[in-house]
GROMACS .gro file of C-alpha atoms in nm:
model
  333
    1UNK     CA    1  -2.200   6.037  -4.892
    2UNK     CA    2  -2.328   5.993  -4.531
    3UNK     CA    3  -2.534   5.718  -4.666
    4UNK     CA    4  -2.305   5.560  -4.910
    5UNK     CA    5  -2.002   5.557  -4.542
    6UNK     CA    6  -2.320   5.352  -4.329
    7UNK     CA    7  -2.346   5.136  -4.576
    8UNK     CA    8  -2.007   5.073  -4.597
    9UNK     CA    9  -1.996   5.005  -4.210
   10UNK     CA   10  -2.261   4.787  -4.207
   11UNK     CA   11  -2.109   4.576  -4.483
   12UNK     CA   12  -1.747   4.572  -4.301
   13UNK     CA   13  -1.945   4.474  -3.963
   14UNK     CA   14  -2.122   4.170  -4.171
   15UNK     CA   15  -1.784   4.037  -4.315
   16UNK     CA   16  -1.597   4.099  -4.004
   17UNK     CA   17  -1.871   3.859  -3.826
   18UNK     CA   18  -1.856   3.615  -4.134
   19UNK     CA   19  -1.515   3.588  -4.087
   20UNK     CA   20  -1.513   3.519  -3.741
   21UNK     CA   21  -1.813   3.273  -3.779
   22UNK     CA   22  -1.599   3.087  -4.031
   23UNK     CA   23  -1.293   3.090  -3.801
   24UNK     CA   24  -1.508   2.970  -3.493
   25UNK     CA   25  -1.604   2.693  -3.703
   26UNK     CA   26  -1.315   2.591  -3.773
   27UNK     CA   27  -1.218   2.477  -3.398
   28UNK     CA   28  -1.165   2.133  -3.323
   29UNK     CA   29  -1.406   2.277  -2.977
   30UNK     CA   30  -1.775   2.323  -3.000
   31UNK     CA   31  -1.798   2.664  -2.871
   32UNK     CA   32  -2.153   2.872  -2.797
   33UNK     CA   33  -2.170   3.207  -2.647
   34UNK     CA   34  -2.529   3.356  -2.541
   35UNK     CA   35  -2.651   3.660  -2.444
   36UNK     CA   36  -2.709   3.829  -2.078
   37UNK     CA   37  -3.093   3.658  -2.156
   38UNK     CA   38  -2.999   3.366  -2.292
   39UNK     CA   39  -3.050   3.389  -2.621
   40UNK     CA   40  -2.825   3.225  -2.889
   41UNK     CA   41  -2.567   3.522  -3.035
   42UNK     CA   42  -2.271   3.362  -3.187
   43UNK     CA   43  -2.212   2.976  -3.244
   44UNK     CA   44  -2.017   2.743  -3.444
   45UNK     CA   45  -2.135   2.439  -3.610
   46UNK     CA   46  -1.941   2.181  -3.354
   47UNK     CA   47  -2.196   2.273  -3.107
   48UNK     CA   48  -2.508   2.266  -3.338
   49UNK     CA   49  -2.415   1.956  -3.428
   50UNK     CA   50  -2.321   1.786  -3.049
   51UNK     CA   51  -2.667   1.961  -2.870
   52UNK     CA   52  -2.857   1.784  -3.231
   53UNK     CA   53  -2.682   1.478  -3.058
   54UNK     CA   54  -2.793   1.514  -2.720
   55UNK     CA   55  -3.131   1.714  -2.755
   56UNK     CA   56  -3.248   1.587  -3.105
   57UNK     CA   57  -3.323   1.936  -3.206
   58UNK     CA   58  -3.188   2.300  -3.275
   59UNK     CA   59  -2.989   2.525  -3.014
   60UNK     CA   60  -3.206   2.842  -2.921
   61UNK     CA   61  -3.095   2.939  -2.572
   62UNK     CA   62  -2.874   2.861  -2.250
   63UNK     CA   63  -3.173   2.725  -2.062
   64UNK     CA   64  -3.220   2.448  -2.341
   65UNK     CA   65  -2.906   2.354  -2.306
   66UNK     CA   66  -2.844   2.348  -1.933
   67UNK     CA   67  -3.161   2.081  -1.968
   68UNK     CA   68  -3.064   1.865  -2.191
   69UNK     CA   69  -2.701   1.825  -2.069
   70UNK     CA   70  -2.953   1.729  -1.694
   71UNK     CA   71  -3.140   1.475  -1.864
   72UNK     CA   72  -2.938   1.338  -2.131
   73UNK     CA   73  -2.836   1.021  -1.899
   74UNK     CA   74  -3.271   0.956  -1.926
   75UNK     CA   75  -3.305   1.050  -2.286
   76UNK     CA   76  -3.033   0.950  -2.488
   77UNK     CA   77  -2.722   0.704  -2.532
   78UNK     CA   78  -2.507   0.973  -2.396
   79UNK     CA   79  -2.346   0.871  -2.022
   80UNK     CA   80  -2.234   1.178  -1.805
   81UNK     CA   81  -1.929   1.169  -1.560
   82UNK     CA   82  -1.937   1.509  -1.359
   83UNK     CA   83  -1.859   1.767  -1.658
   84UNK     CA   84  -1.771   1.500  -1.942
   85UNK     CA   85  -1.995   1.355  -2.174
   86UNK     CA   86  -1.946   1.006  -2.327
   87UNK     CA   87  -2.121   0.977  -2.707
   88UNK     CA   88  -2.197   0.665  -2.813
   89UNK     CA   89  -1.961   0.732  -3.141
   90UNK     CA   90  -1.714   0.677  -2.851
   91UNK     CA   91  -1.638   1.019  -2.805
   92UNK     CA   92  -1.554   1.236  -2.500
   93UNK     CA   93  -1.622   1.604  -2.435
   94UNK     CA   94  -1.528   1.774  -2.180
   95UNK     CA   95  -1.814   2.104  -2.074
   96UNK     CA   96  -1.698   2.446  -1.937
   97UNK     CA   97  -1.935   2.754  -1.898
   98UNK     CA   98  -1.826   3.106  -1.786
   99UNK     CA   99  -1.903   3.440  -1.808
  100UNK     CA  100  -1.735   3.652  -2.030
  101UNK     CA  101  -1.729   4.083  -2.054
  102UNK     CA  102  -1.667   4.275  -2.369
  103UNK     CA  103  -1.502   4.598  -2.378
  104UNK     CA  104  -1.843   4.778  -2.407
  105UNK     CA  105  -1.905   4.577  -2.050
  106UNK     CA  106  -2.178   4.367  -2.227
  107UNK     CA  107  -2.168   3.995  -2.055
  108UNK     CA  108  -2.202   3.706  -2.266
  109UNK     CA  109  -2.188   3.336  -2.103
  110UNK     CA  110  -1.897   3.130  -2.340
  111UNK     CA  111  -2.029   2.732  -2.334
  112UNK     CA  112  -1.764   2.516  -2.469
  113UNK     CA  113  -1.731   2.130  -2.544
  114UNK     CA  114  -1.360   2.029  -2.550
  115UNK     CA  115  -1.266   1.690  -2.693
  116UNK     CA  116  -1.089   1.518  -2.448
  117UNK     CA  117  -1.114   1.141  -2.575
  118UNK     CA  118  -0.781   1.111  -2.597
  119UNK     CA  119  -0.687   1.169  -2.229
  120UNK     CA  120  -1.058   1.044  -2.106
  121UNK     CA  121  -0.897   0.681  -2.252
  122UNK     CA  122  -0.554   0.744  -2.151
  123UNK     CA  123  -0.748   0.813  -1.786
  124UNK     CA  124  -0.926   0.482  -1.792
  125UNK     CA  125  -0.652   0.293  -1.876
  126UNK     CA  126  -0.464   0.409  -1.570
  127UNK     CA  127  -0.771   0.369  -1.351
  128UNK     CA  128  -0.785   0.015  -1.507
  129UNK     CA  129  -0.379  -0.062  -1.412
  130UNK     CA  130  -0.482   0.129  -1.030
  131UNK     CA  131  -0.754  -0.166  -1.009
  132UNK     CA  132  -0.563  -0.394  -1.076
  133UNK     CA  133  -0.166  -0.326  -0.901
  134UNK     CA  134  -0.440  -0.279  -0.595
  135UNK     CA  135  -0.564  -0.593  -0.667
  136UNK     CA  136  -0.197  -0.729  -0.692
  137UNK     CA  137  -0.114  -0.585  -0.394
  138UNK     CA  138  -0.346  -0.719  -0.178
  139UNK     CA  139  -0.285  -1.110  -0.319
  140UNK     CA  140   0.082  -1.012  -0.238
  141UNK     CA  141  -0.046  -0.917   0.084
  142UNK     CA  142  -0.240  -1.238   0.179
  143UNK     CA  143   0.068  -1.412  -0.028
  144UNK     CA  144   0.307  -1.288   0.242
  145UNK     CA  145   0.062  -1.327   0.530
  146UNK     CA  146   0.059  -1.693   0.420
  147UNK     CA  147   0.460  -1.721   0.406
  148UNK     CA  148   0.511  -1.579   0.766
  149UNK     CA  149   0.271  -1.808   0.867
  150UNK     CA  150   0.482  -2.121   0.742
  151UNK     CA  151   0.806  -1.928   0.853
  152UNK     CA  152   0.665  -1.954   1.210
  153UNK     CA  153   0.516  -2.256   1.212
  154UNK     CA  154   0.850  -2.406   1.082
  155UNK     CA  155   1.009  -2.251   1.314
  156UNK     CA  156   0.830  -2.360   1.595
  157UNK     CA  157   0.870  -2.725   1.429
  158UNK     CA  158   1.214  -2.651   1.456
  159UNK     CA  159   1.237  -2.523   1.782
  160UNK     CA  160   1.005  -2.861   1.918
  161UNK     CA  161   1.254  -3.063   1.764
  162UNK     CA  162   1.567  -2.945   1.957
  163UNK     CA  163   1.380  -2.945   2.289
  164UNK     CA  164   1.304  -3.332   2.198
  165UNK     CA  165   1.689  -3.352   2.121
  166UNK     CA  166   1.740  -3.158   2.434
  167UNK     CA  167   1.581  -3.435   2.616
  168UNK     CA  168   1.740  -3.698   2.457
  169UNK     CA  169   2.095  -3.537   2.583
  170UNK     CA  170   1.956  -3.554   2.909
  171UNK     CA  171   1.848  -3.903   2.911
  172UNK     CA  172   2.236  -4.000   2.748
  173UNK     CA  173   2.297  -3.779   3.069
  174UNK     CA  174   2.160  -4.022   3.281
  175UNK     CA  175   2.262  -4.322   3.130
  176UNK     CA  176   2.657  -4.190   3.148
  177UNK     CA  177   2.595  -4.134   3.512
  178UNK     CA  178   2.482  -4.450   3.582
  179UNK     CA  179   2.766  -4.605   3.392
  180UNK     CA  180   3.097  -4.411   3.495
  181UNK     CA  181   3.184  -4.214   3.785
  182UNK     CA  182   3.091  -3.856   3.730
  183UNK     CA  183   3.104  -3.513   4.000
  184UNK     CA  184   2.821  -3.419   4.170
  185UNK     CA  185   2.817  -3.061   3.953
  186UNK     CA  186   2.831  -3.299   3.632
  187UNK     CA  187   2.554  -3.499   3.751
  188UNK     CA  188   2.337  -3.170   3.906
  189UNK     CA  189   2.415  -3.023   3.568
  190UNK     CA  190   2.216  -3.349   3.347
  191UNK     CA  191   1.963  -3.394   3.572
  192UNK     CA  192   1.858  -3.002   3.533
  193UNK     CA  193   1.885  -2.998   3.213
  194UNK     CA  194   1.683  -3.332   3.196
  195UNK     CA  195   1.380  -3.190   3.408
  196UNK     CA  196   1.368  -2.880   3.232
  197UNK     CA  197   1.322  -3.076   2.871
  198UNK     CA  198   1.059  -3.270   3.038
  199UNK     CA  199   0.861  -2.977   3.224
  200UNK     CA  200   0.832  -2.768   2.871
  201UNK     CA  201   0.736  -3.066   2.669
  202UNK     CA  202   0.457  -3.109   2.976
  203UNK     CA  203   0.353  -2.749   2.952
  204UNK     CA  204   0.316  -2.753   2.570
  205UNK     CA  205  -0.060  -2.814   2.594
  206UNK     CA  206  -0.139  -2.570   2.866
  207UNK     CA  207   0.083  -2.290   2.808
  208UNK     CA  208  -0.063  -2.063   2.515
  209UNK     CA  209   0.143  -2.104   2.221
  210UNK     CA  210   0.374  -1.923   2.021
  211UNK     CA  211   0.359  -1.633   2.272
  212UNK     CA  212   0.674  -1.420   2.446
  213UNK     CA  213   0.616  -1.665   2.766
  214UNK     CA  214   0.653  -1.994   2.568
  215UNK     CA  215   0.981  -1.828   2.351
  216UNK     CA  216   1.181  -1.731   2.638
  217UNK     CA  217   1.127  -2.128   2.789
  218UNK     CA  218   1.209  -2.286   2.499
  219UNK     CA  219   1.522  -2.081   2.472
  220UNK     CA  220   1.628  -2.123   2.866
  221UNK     CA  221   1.558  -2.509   2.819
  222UNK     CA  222   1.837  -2.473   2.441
  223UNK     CA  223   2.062  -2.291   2.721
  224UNK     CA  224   2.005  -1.914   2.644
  225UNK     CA  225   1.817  -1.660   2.896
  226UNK     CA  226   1.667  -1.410   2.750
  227UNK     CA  227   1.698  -1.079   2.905
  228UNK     CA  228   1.373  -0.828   2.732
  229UNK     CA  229   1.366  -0.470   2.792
  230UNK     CA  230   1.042  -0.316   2.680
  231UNK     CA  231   0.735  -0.411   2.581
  232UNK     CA  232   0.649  -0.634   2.284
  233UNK     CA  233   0.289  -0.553   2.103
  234UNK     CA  234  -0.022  -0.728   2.227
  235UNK     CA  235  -0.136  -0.763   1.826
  236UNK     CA  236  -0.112  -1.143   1.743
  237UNK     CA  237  -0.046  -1.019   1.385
  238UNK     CA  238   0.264  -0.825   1.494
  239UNK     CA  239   0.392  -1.126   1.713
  240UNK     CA  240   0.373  -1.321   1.455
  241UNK     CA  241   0.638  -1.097   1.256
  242UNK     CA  242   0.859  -1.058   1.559
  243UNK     CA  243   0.877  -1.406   1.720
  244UNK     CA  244   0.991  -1.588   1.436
  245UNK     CA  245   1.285  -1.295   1.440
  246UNK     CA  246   1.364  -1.358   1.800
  247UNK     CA  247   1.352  -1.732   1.773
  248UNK     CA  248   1.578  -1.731   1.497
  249UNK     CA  249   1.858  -1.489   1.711
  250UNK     CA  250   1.866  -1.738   1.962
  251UNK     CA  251   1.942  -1.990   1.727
  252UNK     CA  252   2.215  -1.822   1.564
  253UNK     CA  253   2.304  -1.719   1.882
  254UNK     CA  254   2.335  -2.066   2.049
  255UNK     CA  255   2.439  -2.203   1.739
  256UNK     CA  256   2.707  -2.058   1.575
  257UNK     CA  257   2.825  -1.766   1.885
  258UNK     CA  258   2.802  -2.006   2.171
  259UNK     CA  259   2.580  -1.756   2.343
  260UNK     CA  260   2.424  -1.806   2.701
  261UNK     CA  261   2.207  -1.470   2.738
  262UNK     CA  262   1.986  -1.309   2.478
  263UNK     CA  263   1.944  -0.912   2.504
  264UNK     CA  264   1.637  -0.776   2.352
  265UNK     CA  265   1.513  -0.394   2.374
  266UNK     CA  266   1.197  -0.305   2.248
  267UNK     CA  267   1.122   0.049   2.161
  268UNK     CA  268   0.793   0.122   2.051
  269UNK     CA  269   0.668   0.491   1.893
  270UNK     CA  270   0.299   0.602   1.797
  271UNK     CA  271   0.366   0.486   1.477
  272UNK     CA  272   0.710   0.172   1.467
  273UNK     CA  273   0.815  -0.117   1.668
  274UNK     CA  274   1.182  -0.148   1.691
  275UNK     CA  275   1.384  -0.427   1.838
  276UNK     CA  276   1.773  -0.450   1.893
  277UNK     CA  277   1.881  -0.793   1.951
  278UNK     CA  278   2.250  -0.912   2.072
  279UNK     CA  279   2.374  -1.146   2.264
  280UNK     CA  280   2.744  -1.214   2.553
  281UNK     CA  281   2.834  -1.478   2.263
  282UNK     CA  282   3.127  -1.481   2.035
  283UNK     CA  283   3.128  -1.174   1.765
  284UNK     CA  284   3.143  -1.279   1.396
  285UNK     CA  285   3.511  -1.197   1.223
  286UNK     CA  286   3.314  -1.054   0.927
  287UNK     CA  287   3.054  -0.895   0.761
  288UNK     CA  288   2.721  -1.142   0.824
  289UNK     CA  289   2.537  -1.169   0.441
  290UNK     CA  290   2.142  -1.301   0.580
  291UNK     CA  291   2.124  -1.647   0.492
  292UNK     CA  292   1.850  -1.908   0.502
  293UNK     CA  293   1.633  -1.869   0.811
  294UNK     CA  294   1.695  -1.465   0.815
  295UNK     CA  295   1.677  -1.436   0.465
  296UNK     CA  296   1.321  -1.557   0.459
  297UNK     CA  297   1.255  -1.338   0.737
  298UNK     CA  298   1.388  -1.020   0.646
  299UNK     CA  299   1.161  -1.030   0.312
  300UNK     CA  300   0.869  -1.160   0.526
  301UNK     CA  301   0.924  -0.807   0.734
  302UNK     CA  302   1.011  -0.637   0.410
  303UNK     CA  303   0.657  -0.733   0.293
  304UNK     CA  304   0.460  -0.629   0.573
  305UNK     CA  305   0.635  -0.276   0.535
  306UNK     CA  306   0.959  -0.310   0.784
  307UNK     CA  307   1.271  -0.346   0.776
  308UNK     CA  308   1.570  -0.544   0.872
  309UNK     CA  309   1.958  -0.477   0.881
  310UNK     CA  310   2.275  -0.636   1.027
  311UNK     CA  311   2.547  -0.472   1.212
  312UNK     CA  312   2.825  -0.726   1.195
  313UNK     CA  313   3.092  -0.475   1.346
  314UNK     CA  314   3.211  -0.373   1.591
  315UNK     CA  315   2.933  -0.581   1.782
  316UNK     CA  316   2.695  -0.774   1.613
  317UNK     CA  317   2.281  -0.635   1.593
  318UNK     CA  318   2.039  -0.719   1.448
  319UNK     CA  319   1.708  -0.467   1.418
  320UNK     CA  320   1.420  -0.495   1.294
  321UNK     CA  321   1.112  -0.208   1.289
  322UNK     CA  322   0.837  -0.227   1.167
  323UNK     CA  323   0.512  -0.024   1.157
  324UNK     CA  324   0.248  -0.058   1.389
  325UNK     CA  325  -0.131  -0.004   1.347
  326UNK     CA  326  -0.285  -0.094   0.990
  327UNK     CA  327  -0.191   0.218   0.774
  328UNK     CA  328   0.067   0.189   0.554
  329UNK     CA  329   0.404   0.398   0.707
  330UNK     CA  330   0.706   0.440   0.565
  331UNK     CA  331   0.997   0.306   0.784
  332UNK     CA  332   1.177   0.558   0.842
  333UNK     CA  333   1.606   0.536   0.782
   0.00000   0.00000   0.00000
């Protein structure tokens, strides 16, 4: 009887392994558990088959394993990124090993292959769009770069062209003083405004150019006098951004407001640039909607990460910030 109840254990034990054998096999993983030595005690056929793959030969212990997954970038067709393994069928597993207790407190390490081809392409595909938005990114960078650098250089065109027409006033100046009768202020008034034309057009070639000096003569000789609070960055890249903005105030300002002085506060932070720009002219009736000139500009700041808004009411300002330094800030509101 004793004998005939061992037997029957042992027989129970057998099937109860069988039929966890036969589930293990049935996992899409490749699964391996080994002894505290090493040695092979229960695994399914996934993982004889994948270490066949990457060690041409049978799975006896954890040390066999551990050297073939080191050397399988020498030996086989088999490419390793940190824990996953690329097969040349095209396949990607993923390897995990930890330690495992059973309720006895015997420790068993559990090795396990996961198939992760799937998300391993899914992965690659979004490095692949990363490469190239970056890639975008930086030819909308240079893009931009290269559309500032026509904004301001038309602009400056611009500006040259009213200080020529500024001089041409003065010399119709001259020529209706020397034809009617005029008042001494009158003629005081055309002959200043005759030898200012002519000393910026004579200081164009040794004055740097396109810098805060050169902006604030070009708008005293157009009538405006610019009154700057702050400082302005020394960066030529961030002048660049800003001067085109200021050039284009006094413009407006002259133009359309009738404006004779130009306020401009610059507030800088560790990390923004912020100017505030008004002016003693005429304030606008209505909302101002950015057109031409400050259209082009505001997505030229847009682009190099600023920003640009319009208060129309109750007094018209204009502001632009913008971040300084070359990482990439989000203006804040």
């Amino acid at each position: 009887m004793r004998v005939g109840n061992l037997a029957g254990r042992i027989r129970s034990k057998r099937q109860l392994r069988i039929a966890v054998k036969e589930a293990l096999d049935t996992l899409p993983s490749a699964v391996c558990y080994f002894t505290s030595k090493g040695t092979v005690k229960l695994c399914n056929t996934a993982m004889y088959d994948l270490f066949r793959k990457i060690a041409q030969c049978d799975l006896q212990s954890l040390a066999e394993l551990n050297h073939a997954l080191e050397g399988c970038d020498r030996t086989t067709g088999i490419m390793r990124e940190e824990n996953v393994f690329l097969f040349p069928d095209g396949r990607a597993w993923q390897y995990s090993a930890d330690t495992v207790k059973t309720a006895d407190g015997e420790s068993y390490t559990e090795a396990i292959f996961s198939d992760v081809t799937e998300l391993y392409e899914k992965q690659q595909e979004l490095k692949k769009q990363s490469r190239e938005l970056k890639k975008m990114y930086r030819e909308l960078k240079i893009l931009s770069g290269n559309i500032m650098e026509m904004t301001r250089e038309q602009e400056i065109l611009n500006l040259k062209s009213r200080l020529h027409d500024q001089m041409n006033m003065g010399v119709a100046a001259i020529r209706q003083i020397l034809r009617q009768n005029t008042t001494s202020e009158e003629n005081a008034a055309a002959v200043m405004q005759f030898r200012r034309a002519i000393q910026v057009l004579q200081e164009e070639n040794t004055y740097p150019q396109d810098d805060v000096a050169e902006f604030i003569r070009d708008a005293e000789v157009s009538g405006i006098q610019v009154n700057l609070v702050g400082d302005l960055p020394k960066e030529e890249e961030m002048l660049h951004l800003l001067l085109p903005v200021m050039r284009e105030a006094c413009v407006n300002a002259a133009r359309h407001g009738d404006a004779t002085t130009l306020y401009i506060l610059a507030e800088q932070t560790e990390d923004y640039i912020t100017l505030r720009i008004t002016n003693d002219g005429r304030q606008p009736k209505g909302e101002i909607t950015p057109r031409g000139g400050l259209a082009d500009l505001s997505k030229v700041i847009f682009g190099a990460g600023g920003r640009m808004e319009i208060q129309s009411q109750p007094d018209f300002v204009l502001t632009v910030t913008l971040p300084l330094g070359n990482q990439e800030k989000e203006v804040p509101e």
